[in-house]
PDB file of C-alpha atoms in Angstrom:
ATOM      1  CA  UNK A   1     143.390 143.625  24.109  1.00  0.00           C
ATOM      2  CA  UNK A   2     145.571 141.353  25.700  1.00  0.00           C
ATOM      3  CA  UNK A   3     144.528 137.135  26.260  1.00  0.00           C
ATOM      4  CA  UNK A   4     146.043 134.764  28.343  1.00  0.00           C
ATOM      5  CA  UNK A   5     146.054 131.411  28.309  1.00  0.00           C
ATOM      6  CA  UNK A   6     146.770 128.907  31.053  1.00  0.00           C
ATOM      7  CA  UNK A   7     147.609 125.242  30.890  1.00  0.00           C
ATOM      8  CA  UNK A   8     146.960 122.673  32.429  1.00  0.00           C
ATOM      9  CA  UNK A   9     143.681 123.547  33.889  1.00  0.00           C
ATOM     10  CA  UNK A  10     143.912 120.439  36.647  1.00  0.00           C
ATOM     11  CA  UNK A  11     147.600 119.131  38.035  1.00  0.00           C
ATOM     12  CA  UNK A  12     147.540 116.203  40.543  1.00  0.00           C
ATOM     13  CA  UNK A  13     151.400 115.440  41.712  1.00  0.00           C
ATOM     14  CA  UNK A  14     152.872 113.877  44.799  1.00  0.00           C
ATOM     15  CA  UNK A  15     153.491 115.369  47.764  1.00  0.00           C
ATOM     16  CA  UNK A  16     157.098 116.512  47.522  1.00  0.00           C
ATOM     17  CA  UNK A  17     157.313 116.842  43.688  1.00  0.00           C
ATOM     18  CA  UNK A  18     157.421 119.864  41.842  1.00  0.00           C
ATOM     19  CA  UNK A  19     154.586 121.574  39.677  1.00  0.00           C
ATOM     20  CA  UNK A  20     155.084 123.377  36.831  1.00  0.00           C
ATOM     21  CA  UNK A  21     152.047 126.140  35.696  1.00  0.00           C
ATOM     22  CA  UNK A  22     152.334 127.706  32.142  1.00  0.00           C
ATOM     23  CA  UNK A  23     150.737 130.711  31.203  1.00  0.00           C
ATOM     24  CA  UNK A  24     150.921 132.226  27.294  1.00  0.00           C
ATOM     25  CA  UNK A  25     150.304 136.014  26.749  1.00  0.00           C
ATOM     26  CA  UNK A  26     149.374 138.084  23.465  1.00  0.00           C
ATOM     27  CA  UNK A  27     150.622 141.935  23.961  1.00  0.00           C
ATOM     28  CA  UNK A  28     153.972 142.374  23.795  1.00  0.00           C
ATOM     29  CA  UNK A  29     153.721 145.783  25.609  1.00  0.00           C
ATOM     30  CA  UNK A  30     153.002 144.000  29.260  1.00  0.00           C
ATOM     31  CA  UNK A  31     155.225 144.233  31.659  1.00  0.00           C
ATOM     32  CA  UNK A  32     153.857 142.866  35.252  1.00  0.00           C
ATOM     33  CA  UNK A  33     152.880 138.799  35.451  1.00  0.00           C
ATOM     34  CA  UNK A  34     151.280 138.756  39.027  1.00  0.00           C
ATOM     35  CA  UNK A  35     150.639 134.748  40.190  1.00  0.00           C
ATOM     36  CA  UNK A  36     147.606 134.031  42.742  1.00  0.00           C
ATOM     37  CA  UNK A  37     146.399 131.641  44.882  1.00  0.00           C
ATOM     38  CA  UNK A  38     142.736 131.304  45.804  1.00  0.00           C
ATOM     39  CA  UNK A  39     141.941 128.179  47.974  1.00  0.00           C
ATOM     40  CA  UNK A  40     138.125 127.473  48.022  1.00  0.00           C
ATOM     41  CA  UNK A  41     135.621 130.160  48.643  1.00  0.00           C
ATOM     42  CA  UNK A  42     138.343 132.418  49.547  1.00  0.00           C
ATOM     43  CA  UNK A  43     139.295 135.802  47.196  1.00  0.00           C
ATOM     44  CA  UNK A  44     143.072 135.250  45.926  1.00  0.00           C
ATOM     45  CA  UNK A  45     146.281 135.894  47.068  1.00  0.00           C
ATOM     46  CA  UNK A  46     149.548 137.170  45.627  1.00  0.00           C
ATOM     47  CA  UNK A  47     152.148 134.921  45.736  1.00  0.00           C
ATOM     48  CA  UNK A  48     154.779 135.871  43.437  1.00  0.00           C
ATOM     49  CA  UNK A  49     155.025 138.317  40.767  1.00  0.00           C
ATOM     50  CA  UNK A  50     157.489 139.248  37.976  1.00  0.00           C
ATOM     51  CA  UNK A  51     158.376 142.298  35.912  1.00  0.00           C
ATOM     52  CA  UNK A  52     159.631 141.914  32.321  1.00  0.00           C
ATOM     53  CA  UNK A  53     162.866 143.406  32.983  1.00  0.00           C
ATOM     54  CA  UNK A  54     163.718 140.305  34.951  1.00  0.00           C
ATOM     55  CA  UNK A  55     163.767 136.627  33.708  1.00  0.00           C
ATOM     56  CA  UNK A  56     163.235 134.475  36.705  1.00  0.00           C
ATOM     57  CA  UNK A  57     162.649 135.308  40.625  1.00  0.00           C
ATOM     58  CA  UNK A  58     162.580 133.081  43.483  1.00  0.00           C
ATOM     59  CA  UNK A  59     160.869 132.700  46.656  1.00  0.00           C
ATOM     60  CA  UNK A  60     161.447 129.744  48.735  1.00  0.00           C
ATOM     61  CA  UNK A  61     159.586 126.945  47.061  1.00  0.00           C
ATOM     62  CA  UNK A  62     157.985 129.286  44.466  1.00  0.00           C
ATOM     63  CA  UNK A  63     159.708 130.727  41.241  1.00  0.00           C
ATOM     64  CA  UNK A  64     158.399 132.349  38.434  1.00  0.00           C
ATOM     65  CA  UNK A  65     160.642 132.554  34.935  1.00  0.00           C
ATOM     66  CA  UNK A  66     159.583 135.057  31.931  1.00  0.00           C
ATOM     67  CA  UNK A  67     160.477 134.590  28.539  1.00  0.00           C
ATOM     68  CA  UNK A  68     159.599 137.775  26.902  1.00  0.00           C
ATOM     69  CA  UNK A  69     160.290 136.616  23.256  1.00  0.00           C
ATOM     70  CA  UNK A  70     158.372 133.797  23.440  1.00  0.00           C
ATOM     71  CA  UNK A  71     155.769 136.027  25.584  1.00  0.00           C
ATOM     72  CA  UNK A  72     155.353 132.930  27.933  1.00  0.00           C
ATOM     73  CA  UNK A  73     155.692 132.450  31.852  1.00  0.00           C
ATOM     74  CA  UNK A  74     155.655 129.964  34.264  1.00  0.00           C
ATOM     75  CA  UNK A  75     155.117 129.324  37.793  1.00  0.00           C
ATOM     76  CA  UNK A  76     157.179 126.294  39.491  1.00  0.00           C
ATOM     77  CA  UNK A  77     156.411 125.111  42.967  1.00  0.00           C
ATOM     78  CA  UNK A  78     158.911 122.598  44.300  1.00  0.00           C
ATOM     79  CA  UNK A  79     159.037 120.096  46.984  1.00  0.00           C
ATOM     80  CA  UNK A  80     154.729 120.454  46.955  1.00  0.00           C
ATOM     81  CA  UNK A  81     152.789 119.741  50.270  1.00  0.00           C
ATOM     82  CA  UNK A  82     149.417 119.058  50.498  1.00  0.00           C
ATOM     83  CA  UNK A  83     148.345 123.023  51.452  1.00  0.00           C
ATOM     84  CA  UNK A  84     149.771 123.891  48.260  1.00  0.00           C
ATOM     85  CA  UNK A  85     146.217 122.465  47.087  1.00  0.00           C
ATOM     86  CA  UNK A  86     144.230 125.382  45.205  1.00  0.00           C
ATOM     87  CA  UNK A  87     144.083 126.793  42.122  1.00  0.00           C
ATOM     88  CA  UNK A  88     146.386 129.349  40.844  1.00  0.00           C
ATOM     89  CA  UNK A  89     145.591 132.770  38.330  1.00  0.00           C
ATOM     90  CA  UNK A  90     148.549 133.912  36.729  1.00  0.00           C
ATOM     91  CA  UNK A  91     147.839 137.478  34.935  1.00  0.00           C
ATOM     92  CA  UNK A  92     149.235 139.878  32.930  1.00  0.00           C
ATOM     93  CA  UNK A  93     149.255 143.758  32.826  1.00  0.00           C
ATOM     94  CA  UNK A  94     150.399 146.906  30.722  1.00  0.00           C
ATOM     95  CA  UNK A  95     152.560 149.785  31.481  1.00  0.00           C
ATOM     96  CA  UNK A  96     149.576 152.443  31.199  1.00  0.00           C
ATOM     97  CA  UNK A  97     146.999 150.913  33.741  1.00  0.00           C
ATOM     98  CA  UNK A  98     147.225 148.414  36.243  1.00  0.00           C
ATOM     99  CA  UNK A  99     144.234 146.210  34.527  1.00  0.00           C
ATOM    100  CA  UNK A 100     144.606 142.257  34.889  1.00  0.00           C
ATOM    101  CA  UNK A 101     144.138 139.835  32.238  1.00  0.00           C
ATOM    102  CA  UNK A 102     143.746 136.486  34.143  1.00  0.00           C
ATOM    103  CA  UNK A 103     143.912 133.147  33.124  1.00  0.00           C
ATOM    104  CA  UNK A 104     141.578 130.533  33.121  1.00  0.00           C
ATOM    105  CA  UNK A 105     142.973 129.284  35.818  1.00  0.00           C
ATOM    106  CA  UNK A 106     145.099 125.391  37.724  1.00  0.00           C
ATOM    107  CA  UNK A 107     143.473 123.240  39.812  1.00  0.00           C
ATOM    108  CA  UNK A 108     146.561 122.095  41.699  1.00  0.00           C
ATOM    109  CA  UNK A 109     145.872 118.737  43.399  1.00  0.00           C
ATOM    110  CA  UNK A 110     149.113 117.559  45.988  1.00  0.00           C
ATOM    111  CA  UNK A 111     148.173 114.123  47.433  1.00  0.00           C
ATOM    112  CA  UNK A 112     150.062 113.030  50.357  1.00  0.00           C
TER     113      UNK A 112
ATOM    114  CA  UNK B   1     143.977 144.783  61.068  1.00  0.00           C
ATOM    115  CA  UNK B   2     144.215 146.246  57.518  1.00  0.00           C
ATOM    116  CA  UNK B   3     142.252 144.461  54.330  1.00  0.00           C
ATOM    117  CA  UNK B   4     138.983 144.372  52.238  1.00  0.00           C
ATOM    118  CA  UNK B   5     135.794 143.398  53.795  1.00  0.00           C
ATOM    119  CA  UNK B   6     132.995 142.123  51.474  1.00  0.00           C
ATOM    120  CA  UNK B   7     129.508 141.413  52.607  1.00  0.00           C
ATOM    121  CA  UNK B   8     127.517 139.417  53.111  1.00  0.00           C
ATOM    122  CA  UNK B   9     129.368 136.337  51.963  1.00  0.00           C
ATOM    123  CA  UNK B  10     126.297 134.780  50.267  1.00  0.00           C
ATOM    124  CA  UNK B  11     123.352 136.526  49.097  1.00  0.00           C
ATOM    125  CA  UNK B  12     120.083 135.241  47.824  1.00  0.00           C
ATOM    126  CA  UNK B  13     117.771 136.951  45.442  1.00  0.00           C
ATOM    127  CA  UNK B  14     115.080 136.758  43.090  1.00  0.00           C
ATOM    128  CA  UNK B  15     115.322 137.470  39.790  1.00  0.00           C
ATOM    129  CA  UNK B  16     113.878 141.058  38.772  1.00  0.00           C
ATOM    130  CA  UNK B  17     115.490 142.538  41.540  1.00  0.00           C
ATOM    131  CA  UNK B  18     118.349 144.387  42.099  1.00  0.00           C
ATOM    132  CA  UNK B  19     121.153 143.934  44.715  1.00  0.00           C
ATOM    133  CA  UNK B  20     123.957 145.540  45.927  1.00  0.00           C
ATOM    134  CA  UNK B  21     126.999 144.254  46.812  1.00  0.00           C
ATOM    135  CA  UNK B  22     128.981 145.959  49.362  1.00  0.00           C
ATOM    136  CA  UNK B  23     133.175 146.574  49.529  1.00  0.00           C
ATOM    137  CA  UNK B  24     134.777 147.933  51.934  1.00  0.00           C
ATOM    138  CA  UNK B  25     138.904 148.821  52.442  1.00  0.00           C
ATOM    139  CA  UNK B  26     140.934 150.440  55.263  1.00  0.00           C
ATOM    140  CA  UNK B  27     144.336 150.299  53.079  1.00  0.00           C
ATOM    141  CA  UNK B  28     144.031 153.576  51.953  1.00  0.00           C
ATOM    142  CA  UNK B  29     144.289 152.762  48.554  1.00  0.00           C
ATOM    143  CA  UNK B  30     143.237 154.882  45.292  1.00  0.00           C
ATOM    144  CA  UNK B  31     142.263 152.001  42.690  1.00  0.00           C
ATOM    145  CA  UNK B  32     139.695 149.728  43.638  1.00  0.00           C
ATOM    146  CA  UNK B  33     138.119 146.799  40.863  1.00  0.00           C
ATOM    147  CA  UNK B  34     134.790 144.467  40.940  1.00  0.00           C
ATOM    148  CA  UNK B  35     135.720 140.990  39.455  1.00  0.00           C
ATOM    149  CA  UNK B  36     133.215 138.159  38.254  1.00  0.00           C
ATOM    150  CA  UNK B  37     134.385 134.608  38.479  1.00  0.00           C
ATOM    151  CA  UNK B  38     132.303 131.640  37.122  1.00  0.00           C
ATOM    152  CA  UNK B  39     133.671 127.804  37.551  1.00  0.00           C
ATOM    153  CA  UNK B  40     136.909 126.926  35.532  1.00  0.00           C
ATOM    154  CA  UNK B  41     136.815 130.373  34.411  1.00  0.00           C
ATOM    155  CA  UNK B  42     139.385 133.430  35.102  1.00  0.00           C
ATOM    156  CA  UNK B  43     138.372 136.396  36.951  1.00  0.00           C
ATOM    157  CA  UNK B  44     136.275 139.401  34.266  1.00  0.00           C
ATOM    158  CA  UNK B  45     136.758 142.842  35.339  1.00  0.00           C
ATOM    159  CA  UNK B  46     133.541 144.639  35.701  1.00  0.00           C
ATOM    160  CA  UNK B  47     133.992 148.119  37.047  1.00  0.00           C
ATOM    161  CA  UNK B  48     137.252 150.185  38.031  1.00  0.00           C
ATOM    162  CA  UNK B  49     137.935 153.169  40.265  1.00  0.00           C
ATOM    163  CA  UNK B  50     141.159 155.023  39.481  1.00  0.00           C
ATOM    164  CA  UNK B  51     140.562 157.941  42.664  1.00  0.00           C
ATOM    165  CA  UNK B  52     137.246 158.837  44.331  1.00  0.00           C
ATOM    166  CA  UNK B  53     134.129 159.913  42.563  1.00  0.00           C
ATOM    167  CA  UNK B  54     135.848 158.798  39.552  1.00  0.00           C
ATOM    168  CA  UNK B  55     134.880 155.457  37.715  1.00  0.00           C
ATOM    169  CA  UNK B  56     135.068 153.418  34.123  1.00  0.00           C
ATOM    170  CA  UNK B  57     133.749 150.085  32.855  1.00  0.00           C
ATOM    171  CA  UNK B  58     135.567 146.972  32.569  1.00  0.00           C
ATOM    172  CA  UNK B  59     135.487 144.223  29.727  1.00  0.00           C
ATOM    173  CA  UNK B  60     131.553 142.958  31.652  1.00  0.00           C
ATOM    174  CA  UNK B  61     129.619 145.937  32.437  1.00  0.00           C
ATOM    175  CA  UNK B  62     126.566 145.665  31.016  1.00  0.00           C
ATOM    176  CA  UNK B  63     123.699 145.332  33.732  1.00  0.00           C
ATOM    177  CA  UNK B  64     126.314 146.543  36.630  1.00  0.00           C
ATOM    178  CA  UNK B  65     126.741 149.812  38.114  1.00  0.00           C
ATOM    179  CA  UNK B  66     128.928 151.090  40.812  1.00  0.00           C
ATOM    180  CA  UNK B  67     129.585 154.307  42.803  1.00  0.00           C
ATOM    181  CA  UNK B  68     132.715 155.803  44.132  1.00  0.00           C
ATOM    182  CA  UNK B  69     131.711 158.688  47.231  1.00  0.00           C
ATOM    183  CA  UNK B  70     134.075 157.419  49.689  1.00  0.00           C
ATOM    184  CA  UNK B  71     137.755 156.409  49.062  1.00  0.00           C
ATOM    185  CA  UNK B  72     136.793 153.337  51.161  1.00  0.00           C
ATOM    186  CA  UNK B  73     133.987 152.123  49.961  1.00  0.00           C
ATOM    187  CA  UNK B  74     133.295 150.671  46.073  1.00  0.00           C
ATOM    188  CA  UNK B  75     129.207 148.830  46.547  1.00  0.00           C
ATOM    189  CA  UNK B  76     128.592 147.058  43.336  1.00  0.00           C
ATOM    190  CA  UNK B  77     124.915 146.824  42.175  1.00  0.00           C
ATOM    191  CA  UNK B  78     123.875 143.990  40.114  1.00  0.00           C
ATOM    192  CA  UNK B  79     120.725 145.221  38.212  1.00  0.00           C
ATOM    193  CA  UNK B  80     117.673 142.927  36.577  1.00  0.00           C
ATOM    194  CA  UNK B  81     118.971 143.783  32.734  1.00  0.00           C
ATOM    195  CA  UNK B  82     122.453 141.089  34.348  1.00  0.00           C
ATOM    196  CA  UNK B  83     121.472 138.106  32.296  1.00  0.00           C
ATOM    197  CA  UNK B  84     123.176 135.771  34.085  1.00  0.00           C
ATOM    198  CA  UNK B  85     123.868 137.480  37.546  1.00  0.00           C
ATOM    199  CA  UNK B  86     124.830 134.275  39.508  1.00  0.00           C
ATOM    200  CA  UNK B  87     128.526 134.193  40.346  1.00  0.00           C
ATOM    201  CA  UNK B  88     131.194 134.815  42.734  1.00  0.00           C
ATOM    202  CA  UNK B  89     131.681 138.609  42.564  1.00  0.00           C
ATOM    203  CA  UNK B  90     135.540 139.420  43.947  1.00  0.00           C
ATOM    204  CA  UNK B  91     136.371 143.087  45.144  1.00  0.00           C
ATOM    205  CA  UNK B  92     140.010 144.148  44.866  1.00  0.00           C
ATOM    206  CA  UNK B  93     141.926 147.343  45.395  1.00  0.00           C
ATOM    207  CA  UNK B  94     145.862 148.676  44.996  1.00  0.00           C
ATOM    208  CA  UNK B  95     147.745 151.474  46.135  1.00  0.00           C
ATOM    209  CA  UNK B  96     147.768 152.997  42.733  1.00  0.00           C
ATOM    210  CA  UNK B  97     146.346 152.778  39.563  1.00  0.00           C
ATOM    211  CA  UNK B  98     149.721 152.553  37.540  1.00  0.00           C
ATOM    212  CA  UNK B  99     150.346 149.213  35.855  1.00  0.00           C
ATOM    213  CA  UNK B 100     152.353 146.869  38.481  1.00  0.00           C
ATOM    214  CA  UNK B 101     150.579 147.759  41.925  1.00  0.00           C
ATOM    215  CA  UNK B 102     149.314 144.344  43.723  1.00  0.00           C
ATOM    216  CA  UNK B 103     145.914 143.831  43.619  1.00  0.00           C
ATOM    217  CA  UNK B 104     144.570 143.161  46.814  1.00  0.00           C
ATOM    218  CA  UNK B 105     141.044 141.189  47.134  1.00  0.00           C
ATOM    219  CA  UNK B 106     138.632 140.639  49.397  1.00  0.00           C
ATOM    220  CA  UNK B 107     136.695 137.239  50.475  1.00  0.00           C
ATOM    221  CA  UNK B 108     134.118 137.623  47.900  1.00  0.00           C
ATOM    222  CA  UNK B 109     130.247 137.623  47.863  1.00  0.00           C
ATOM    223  CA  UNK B 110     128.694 134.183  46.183  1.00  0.00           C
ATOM    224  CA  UNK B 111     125.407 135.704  44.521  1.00  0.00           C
ATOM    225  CA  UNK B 112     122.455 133.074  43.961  1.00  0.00           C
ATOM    226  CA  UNK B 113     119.269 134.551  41.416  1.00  0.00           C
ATOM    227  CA  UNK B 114     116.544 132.096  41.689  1.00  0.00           C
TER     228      UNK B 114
END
């Protein structure tokens, strides 16, 4: 099967610096690295996702890079403001079935 | 308004008995999944749905069962042979089953076996 692993597992930063999420996967043949958000007692939401035939994609504050060689991506929030507090999943699925493999998940912490 | 409905949002039970979580979605979507999440842990697929009537396990399915009668509608029932049944149980669903389709979840039930 396919294992992901997430790091760091808490992240406290300023408001208005940038955070950096990295996530590790094991099967070469996935191709779709979804990112959530789930604030507390809440289910999670997508924020940005990625496809392995692209390297990096950007939405406003949020990008997500993908280095399929190294079979690692990341999740970079910049400019961070204090309802950017949560933690974040990123997964990782295959081409035959759209079945998650989650991380452990980021406590993200923005103080103002 | 479109979305997934889960209820109730916390549940109490004793333990022997069984429960049954409810799921509900107006998206129209085929593919609907049951998640368990403990604390600091990722989310552990249960059950899936690829279409109605039509259901497999996940990586967690011993003392779960589901049921799939209604394209809408994807009730989870946590049985006394779960060994550790207390968690926050997360109900998702996408357009289609193929690999890349956004998983869309619902609030989530917080279950509590005294």
């Amino acid at each position: 099967g396919e294992n992901v692993e997430q790091h760091p597992s808490t992240l406290s930063v300023q408001e208005g610096d940038s955070a950096v999420i990295k996530c590790t996967y094991s099967d070469s043949a996935s191709n779709y690295f979804p990112w959530y958000k789930q604030e507390l007692g809440k289910g999670p939401q997508l924020i940005i996702d990625i496809r392995s035939n692209v390297g990096e994609k950007k939405d406003q504050r949020i990008a997500v890079t993908l280095n399929k060689t190294a079979k690692h991506f990341s999740l970079h929030i910049t400019e961070t403001q204090p309802e950017d507090s949560a933690v974040y999943f990123c997964a990782a699925s295959k081409e035959t079935f759209n079945k998650f493999y989650f991380g452990s998940g980021t406590k993200l912490n923005v103080k103002p | 308004d479109g979305g997934i409905t889960q209820s109730p949002k916390y549940l109490f039970r004793k333990e022997g008995q069984n429960v049954t979580l409810s799921c509900e979605q107006n998206l129209n979507h085929d593919a609907m999944y049951w998640y368990r999440q403990d604390p600091g842990q990722g989310l552990r697929l249960i059950y899936y749905s690829q279409i109605v009537n039509d259901f497999q396990k996940g990586d967690i399915a011993e003392g779960y069962s589901v049921s799939r009668e209604k394209k809408e509608s994807f009730p989870l029932t946590v049985t006394s042979a779960q060994k550790n049944p207390t968690a926050f149980y997360l109900c998702a669903s996408s357009i289609g089953w193929e690999s890349g389709n956004e998983q869309y979840f619902g609030p989530g039930t917080r279950l509590t076996v005294t």
